[in-house]
């Protein structure tokens, strides 16, 4: 009557694995917009870039909104019916994005795409978790695969946009969704995962308040620079609406028997420290905007060449995954693995600080992008593992949506907006500093006009260098924090317990910890992107 797998019994195991890999390849990179072809969407639709940045954030917000209810959705519907319908809906939404030029439609479809694709990906986590073994090993393999997949898909999104137009990649994604829906209808079973549960316990008002909170926050971070932050009534009104929505969301959770999200886990030490480290990771990932200014604005790379830079991170991500698998197999402490990730990110910032020159060669990108890839891969795996470690299943599922949005949207979006604002301010200061050496009595207007481009480029380089310098100093501070943090081992009591009660207590304690770490569903929900 029930089947905790995905496929019918007659389907061979290799075919099942192939189907899961194909589903990951199709579903995981899916989004309302693709960062690589945003410039093509701006040129093709004539809409401001900020709308597509907002839509990109909306996909993450939709995934976070789905996480607290994803297990109830999983047990309410039959596996085949749910996956097939979701793939068809995702294909339709991708096709809508390929035909519309209305920016708000793209923002809304991006939000819905994030919500729907989370229901499919959760179906893949559990069987892959069982197949690979421990949660840490699963994180190492899964994150490595997904992060490399995202870089490659972003590159091909740009290549298709260059060869044809940006609509063609959405059409391609739509066709792949429909093809996978047909394959899933053939190979998947039509049974329930477990005892069917009702949907009327889901508090849809809380979901609406959650979406409202972060969508208005995303509007502020996306349009802040364009509308001059607090000098704009729209930014002020959006900020107030986001704050009020979050306050109403928090108050409503206190009145519900089954709250949509839980704030209890934010009192735990590992969660708070994990959130801080995810925030620091967002600081390094936010340098992508500075990197694009340098590569496209200063060095003059086209979009396809710029997309190749992100593919250069793939070897570093792969190495981080290999190290993670061996690290968790040996059950080593996380401290030095996390330290190595932040050290790689800091080294990337230091190299970029010394690389802000007009003569920067393309081959010089290999080392910094390798370090950035290793840092991103190792920190995604280790910090996420540490943040969700030793949490009860109900607590984790009720709060993982907030943690997901914090990691992927708030931290990265905040620092991207901050760096963008500082870059503009520092650029103005640099132009003023360069103007000191220009005298109208000795330099003719014709000479100034001829050198105007060089002056502007040097101002951009000076602004970028100053920001990378601050990031490097902050990176050394983060390294000091990591090396001095206890990571849950403030005092070692095992020797005292052994003296008082004997080794049997130690054995029982280890057995309880082992069972807690091997909760399949918990481990399956943890790596949600």
PDB file of N, CA and C in Angstrom, residues 359-414:
ATOM      1  N   UNK A 359      46.158  45.622 -16.836  1.00  0.00           N
ATOM      2  CA  UNK A 359      46.910  44.611 -17.598  1.00  0.00           C
ATOM      3  C   UNK A 359      46.624  43.194 -17.126  1.00  0.00           C
ATOM      4  N   UNK A 360      45.557  42.988 -16.387  1.00  0.00           N
ATOM      5  CA  UNK A 360      45.253  41.657 -15.836  1.00  0.00           C
ATOM      6  C   UNK A 360      45.003  40.674 -16.973  1.00  0.00           C
ATOM      7  N   UNK A 361      45.712  39.541 -16.947  1.00  0.00           N
ATOM      8  CA  UNK A 361      45.627  38.545 -18.012  1.00  0.00           C
ATOM      9  C   UNK A 361      44.541  37.516 -17.708  1.00  0.00           C
ATOM     10  N   UNK A 362      43.985  36.914 -18.758  1.00  0.00           N
ATOM     11  CA  UNK A 362      42.901  35.941 -18.570  1.00  0.00           C
ATOM     12  C   UNK A 362      43.380  34.726 -17.781  1.00  0.00           C
ATOM     13  N   UNK A 363      44.624  34.283 -18.012  1.00  0.00           N
ATOM     14  CA  UNK A 363      45.140  33.109 -17.297  1.00  0.00           C
ATOM     15  C   UNK A 363      45.289  33.369 -15.802  1.00  0.00           C
ATOM     16  N   UNK A 364      45.351  34.625 -15.407  1.00  0.00           N
ATOM     17  CA  UNK A 364      45.496  34.937 -13.984  1.00  0.00           C
ATOM     18  C   UNK A 364      44.227  34.667 -13.184  1.00  0.00           C
ATOM     19  N   UNK A 365      43.119  34.373 -13.873  1.00  0.00           N
ATOM     20  CA  UNK A 365      41.871  34.082 -13.170  1.00  0.00           C
ATOM     21  C   UNK A 365      41.856  32.679 -12.562  1.00  0.00           C
ATOM     22  N   UNK A 366      42.692  31.767 -13.035  1.00  0.00           N
ATOM     23  CA  UNK A 366      42.568  30.367 -12.623  1.00  0.00           C
ATOM     24  C   UNK A 366      42.714  30.191 -11.115  1.00  0.00           C
ATOM     25  N   UNK A 367      43.740  30.785 -10.527  1.00  0.00           N
ATOM     26  CA  UNK A 367      43.978  30.591  -9.094  1.00  0.00           C
ATOM     27  C   UNK A 367      42.882  31.218  -8.230  1.00  0.00           C
ATOM     28  N   UNK A 368      42.529  32.495  -8.409  1.00  0.00           N
ATOM     29  CA  UNK A 368      41.473  33.049  -7.543  1.00  0.00           C
ATOM     30  C   UNK A 368      40.129  32.350  -7.701  1.00  0.00           C
ATOM     31  N   UNK A 369      39.773  31.938  -8.923  1.00  0.00           N
ATOM     32  CA  UNK A 369      38.485  31.263  -9.101  1.00  0.00           C
ATOM     33  C   UNK A 369      38.521  29.851  -8.515  1.00  0.00           C
ATOM     34  N   UNK A 370      39.676  29.195  -8.577  1.00  0.00           N
ATOM     35  CA  UNK A 370      39.809  27.888  -7.924  1.00  0.00           C
ATOM     36  C   UNK A 370      39.624  28.028  -6.419  1.00  0.00           C
ATOM     37  N   UNK A 371      40.256  29.040  -5.830  1.00  0.00           N
ATOM     38  CA  UNK A 371      40.116  29.263  -4.389  1.00  0.00           C
ATOM     39  C   UNK A 371      38.679  29.620  -4.020  1.00  0.00           C
ATOM     40  N   UNK A 372      38.038  30.435  -4.843  1.00  0.00           N
ATOM     41  CA  UNK A 372      36.648  30.794  -4.567  1.00  0.00           C
ATOM     42  C   UNK A 372      35.742  29.570  -4.655  1.00  0.00           C
ATOM     43  N   UNK A 373      35.987  28.703  -5.641  1.00  0.00           N
ATOM     44  CA  UNK A 373      35.193  27.484  -5.761  1.00  0.00           C
ATOM     45  C   UNK A 373      35.387  26.556  -4.578  1.00  0.00           C
ATOM     46  N   UNK A 374      36.648  26.385  -4.151  1.00  0.00           N
ATOM     47  CA  UNK A 374      36.898  25.526  -2.990  1.00  0.00           C
ATOM     48  C   UNK A 374      36.253  26.107  -1.741  1.00  0.00           C
ATOM     49  N   UNK A 375      36.391  27.410  -1.543  1.00  0.00           N
ATOM     50  CA  UNK A 375      35.790  28.031  -0.365  1.00  0.00           C
ATOM     51  C   UNK A 375      34.282  27.915  -0.364  1.00  0.00           C
ATOM     52  N   UNK A 376      33.656  28.176  -1.511  1.00  0.00           N
ATOM     53  CA  UNK A 376      32.205  28.095  -1.578  1.00  0.00           C
ATOM     54  C   UNK A 376      31.719  26.674  -1.331  1.00  0.00           C
ATOM     55  N   UNK A 377      32.358  25.687  -1.981  1.00  0.00           N
ATOM     56  CA  UNK A 377      31.933  24.307  -1.799  1.00  0.00           C
ATOM     57  C   UNK A 377      32.111  23.820  -0.372  1.00  0.00           C
ATOM     58  N   UNK A 378      33.271  24.065   0.215  1.00  0.00           N
ATOM     59  CA  UNK A 378      33.534  23.576   1.570  1.00  0.00           C
ATOM     60  C   UNK A 378      32.639  24.253   2.598  1.00  0.00           C
ATOM     61  N   UNK A 379      32.361  25.546   2.437  1.00  0.00           N
ATOM     62  CA  UNK A 379      31.532  26.254   3.417  1.00  0.00           C
ATOM     63  C   UNK A 379      30.060  25.907   3.261  1.00  0.00           C
ATOM     64  N   UNK A 380      29.591  25.726   2.044  1.00  0.00           N
ATOM     65  CA  UNK A 380      28.209  25.283   1.862  1.00  0.00           C
ATOM     66  C   UNK A 380      27.984  23.944   2.559  1.00  0.00           C
ATOM     67  N   UNK A 381      28.956  23.054   2.460  1.00  0.00           N
ATOM     68  CA  UNK A 381      28.805  21.721   3.054  1.00  0.00           C
ATOM     69  C   UNK A 381      28.957  21.780   4.566  1.00  0.00           C
ATOM     70  N   UNK A 382      30.065  22.343   5.038  1.00  0.00           N
ATOM     71  CA  UNK A 382      30.414  22.238   6.456  1.00  0.00           C
ATOM     72  C   UNK A 382      29.561  23.142   7.338  1.00  0.00           C
ATOM     73  N   UNK A 383      29.357  24.392   6.932  1.00  0.00           N
ATOM     74  CA  UNK A 383      28.592  25.314   7.777  1.00  0.00           C
ATOM     75  C   UNK A 383      27.125  24.903   7.828  1.00  0.00           C
ATOM     76  N   UNK A 384      26.577  24.449   6.705  1.00  0.00           N
ATOM     77  CA  UNK A 384      25.180  23.981   6.697  1.00  0.00           C
ATOM     78  C   UNK A 384      25.033  22.748   7.588  1.00  0.00           C
ATOM     79  N   UNK A 385      26.010  21.850   7.529  1.00  0.00           N
ATOM     80  CA  UNK A 385      25.985  20.657   8.386  1.00  0.00           C
ATOM     81  C   UNK A 385      26.037  21.062   9.855  1.00  0.00           C
ATOM     82  N   UNK A 386      26.939  21.983  10.193  1.00  0.00           N
ATOM     83  CA  UNK A 386      27.082  22.410  11.587  1.00  0.00           C
ATOM     84  C   UNK A 386      25.834  23.138  12.079  1.00  0.00           C
ATOM     85  N   UNK A 387      25.232  23.965  11.235  1.00  0.00           N
ATOM     86  CA  UNK A 387      24.066  24.746  11.651  1.00  0.00           C
ATOM     87  C   UNK A 387      22.891  23.850  12.000  1.00  0.00           C
ATOM     88  N   UNK A 388      22.668  22.803  11.224  1.00  0.00           N
ATOM     89  CA  UNK A 388      21.506  21.933  11.427  1.00  0.00           C
ATOM     90  C   UNK A 388      21.833  20.685  12.236  1.00  0.00           C
ATOM     91  N   UNK A 389      23.026  20.616  12.795  1.00  0.00           N
ATOM     92  CA  UNK A 389      23.428  19.422  13.531  1.00  0.00           C
ATOM     93  C   UNK A 389      22.692  19.325  14.867  1.00  0.00           C
ATOM     94  N   UNK A 390      22.272  18.110  15.212  1.00  0.00           N
ATOM     95  CA  UNK A 390      21.658  17.790  16.503  1.00  0.00           C
ATOM     96  C   UNK A 390      20.375  18.585  16.762  1.00  0.00           C
ATOM     97  N   UNK A 391      19.629  18.861  15.699  1.00  0.00           N
ATOM     98  CA  UNK A 391      18.315  19.477  15.853  1.00  0.00           C
ATOM     99  C   UNK A 391      17.246  18.408  15.721  1.00  0.00           C
ATOM    100  N   UNK A 392      16.177  18.562  16.473  1.00  0.00           N
ATOM    101  CA  UNK A 392      15.054  17.652  16.331  1.00  0.00           C
ATOM    102  C   UNK A 392      14.393  17.871  14.974  1.00  0.00           C
ATOM    103  N   UNK A 393      13.801  16.801  14.442  1.00  0.00           N
ATOM    104  CA  UNK A 393      13.217  16.853  13.105  1.00  0.00           C
ATOM    105  C   UNK A 393      12.138  17.921  12.997  1.00  0.00           C
ATOM    106  N   UNK A 394      11.221  17.966  13.958  1.00  0.00           N
ATOM    107  CA  UNK A 394      10.125  18.936  13.904  1.00  0.00           C
ATOM    108  C   UNK A 394      10.649  20.369  13.972  1.00  0.00           C
ATOM    109  N   UNK A 395      11.649  20.605  14.819  1.00  0.00           N
ATOM    110  CA  UNK A 395      12.220  21.949  14.939  1.00  0.00           C
ATOM    111  C   UNK A 395      12.897  22.376  13.640  1.00  0.00           C
ATOM    112  N   UNK A 396      13.629  21.449  13.047  1.00  0.00           N
ATOM    113  CA  UNK A 396      14.380  21.794  11.855  1.00  0.00           C
ATOM    114  C   UNK A 396      13.456  22.107  10.685  1.00  0.00           C
ATOM    115  N   UNK A 397      12.448  21.267  10.476  1.00  0.00           N
ATOM    116  CA  UNK A 397      11.536  21.492   9.360  1.00  0.00           C
ATOM    117  C   UNK A 397      10.750  22.784   9.527  1.00  0.00           C
ATOM    118  N   UNK A 398      10.482  23.173  10.780  1.00  0.00           N
ATOM    119  CA  UNK A 398       9.692  24.379  11.034  1.00  0.00           C
ATOM    120  C   UNK A 398      10.501  25.656  10.886  1.00  0.00           C
ATOM    121  N   UNK A 399      11.823  25.553  10.846  1.00  0.00           N
ATOM    122  CA  UNK A 399      12.645  26.768  10.786  1.00  0.00           C
ATOM    123  C   UNK A 399      13.604  26.796   9.610  1.00  0.00           C
ATOM    124  N   UNK A 400      13.690  25.700   8.856  1.00  0.00           N
ATOM    125  CA  UNK A 400      14.692  25.629   7.798  1.00  0.00           C
ATOM    126  C   UNK A 400      14.405  26.623   6.683  1.00  0.00           C
ATOM    127  N   UNK A 401      13.120  27.000   6.513  1.00  0.00           N
ATOM    128  CA  UNK A 401      12.795  27.998   5.501  1.00  0.00           C
ATOM    129  C   UNK A 401      13.461  29.327   5.781  1.00  0.00           C
ATOM    130  N   UNK A 402      13.432  29.752   7.058  1.00  0.00           N
ATOM    131  CA  UNK A 402      14.100  31.001   7.438  1.00  0.00           C
ATOM    132  C   UNK A 402      15.609  30.906   7.238  1.00  0.00           C
ATOM    133  N   UNK A 403      16.194  29.774   7.624  1.00  0.00           N
ATOM    134  CA  UNK A 403      17.643  29.606   7.481  1.00  0.00           C
ATOM    135  C   UNK A 403      18.032  29.602   6.005  1.00  0.00           C
ATOM    136  N   UNK A 404      17.221  28.945   5.180  1.00  0.00           N
ATOM    137  CA  UNK A 404      17.491  28.890   3.744  1.00  0.00           C
ATOM    138  C   UNK A 404      17.467  30.281   3.125  1.00  0.00           C
ATOM    139  N   UNK A 405      16.437  31.058   3.450  1.00  0.00           N
ATOM    140  CA  UNK A 405      16.335  32.416   2.915  1.00  0.00           C
ATOM    141  C   UNK A 405      17.476  33.282   3.447  1.00  0.00           C
ATOM    142  N   UNK A 406      17.855  33.084   4.698  1.00  0.00           N
ATOM    143  CA  UNK A 406      18.971  33.841   5.279  1.00  0.00           C
ATOM    144  C   UNK A 406      20.257  33.575   4.511  1.00  0.00           C
ATOM    145  N   UNK A 407      20.517  32.303   4.214  1.00  0.00           N
ATOM    146  CA  UNK A 407      21.782  31.934   3.580  1.00  0.00           C
ATOM    147  C   UNK A 407      21.855  32.380   2.122  1.00  0.00           C
ATOM    148  N   UNK A 408      20.804  32.105   1.361  1.00  0.00           N
ATOM    149  CA  UNK A 408      20.882  32.280  -0.081  1.00  0.00           C
ATOM    150  C   UNK A 408      20.413  33.647  -0.550  1.00  0.00           C
ATOM    151  N   UNK A 409      19.521  34.290   0.211  1.00  0.00           N
ATOM    152  CA  UNK A 409      18.986  35.579  -0.225  1.00  0.00           C
ATOM    153  C   UNK A 409      19.476  36.744   0.628  1.00  0.00           C
ATOM    154  N   UNK A 410      19.182  36.718   1.931  1.00  0.00           N
ATOM    155  CA  UNK A 410      19.445  37.899   2.753  1.00  0.00           C
ATOM    156  C   UNK A 410      20.932  38.233   2.835  1.00  0.00           C
ATOM    157  N   UNK A 411      21.760  37.229   3.142  1.00  0.00           N
ATOM    158  CA  UNK A 411      23.192  37.496   3.309  1.00  0.00           C
ATOM    159  C   UNK A 411      23.819  37.965   2.002  1.00  0.00           C
ATOM    160  N   UNK A 412      23.578  37.211   0.924  1.00  0.00           N
ATOM    161  CA  UNK A 412      24.169  37.570  -0.369  1.00  0.00           C
ATOM    162  C   UNK A 412      23.571  38.871  -0.895  1.00  0.00           C
ATOM    163  N   UNK A 413      22.246  39.023  -0.785  1.00  0.00           N
ATOM    164  CA  UNK A 413      21.602  40.237  -1.278  1.00  0.00           C
ATOM    165  C   UNK A 413      22.039  41.475  -0.527  1.00  0.00           C
ATOM    166  N   UNK A 414      22.188  41.358   0.792  1.00  0.00           N
ATOM    167  CA  UNK A 414      22.613  42.504   1.596  1.00  0.00           C
ATOM    168  C   UNK A 414      24.003  42.976   1.188  1.00  0.00           C
TER     169      UNK A 414
END
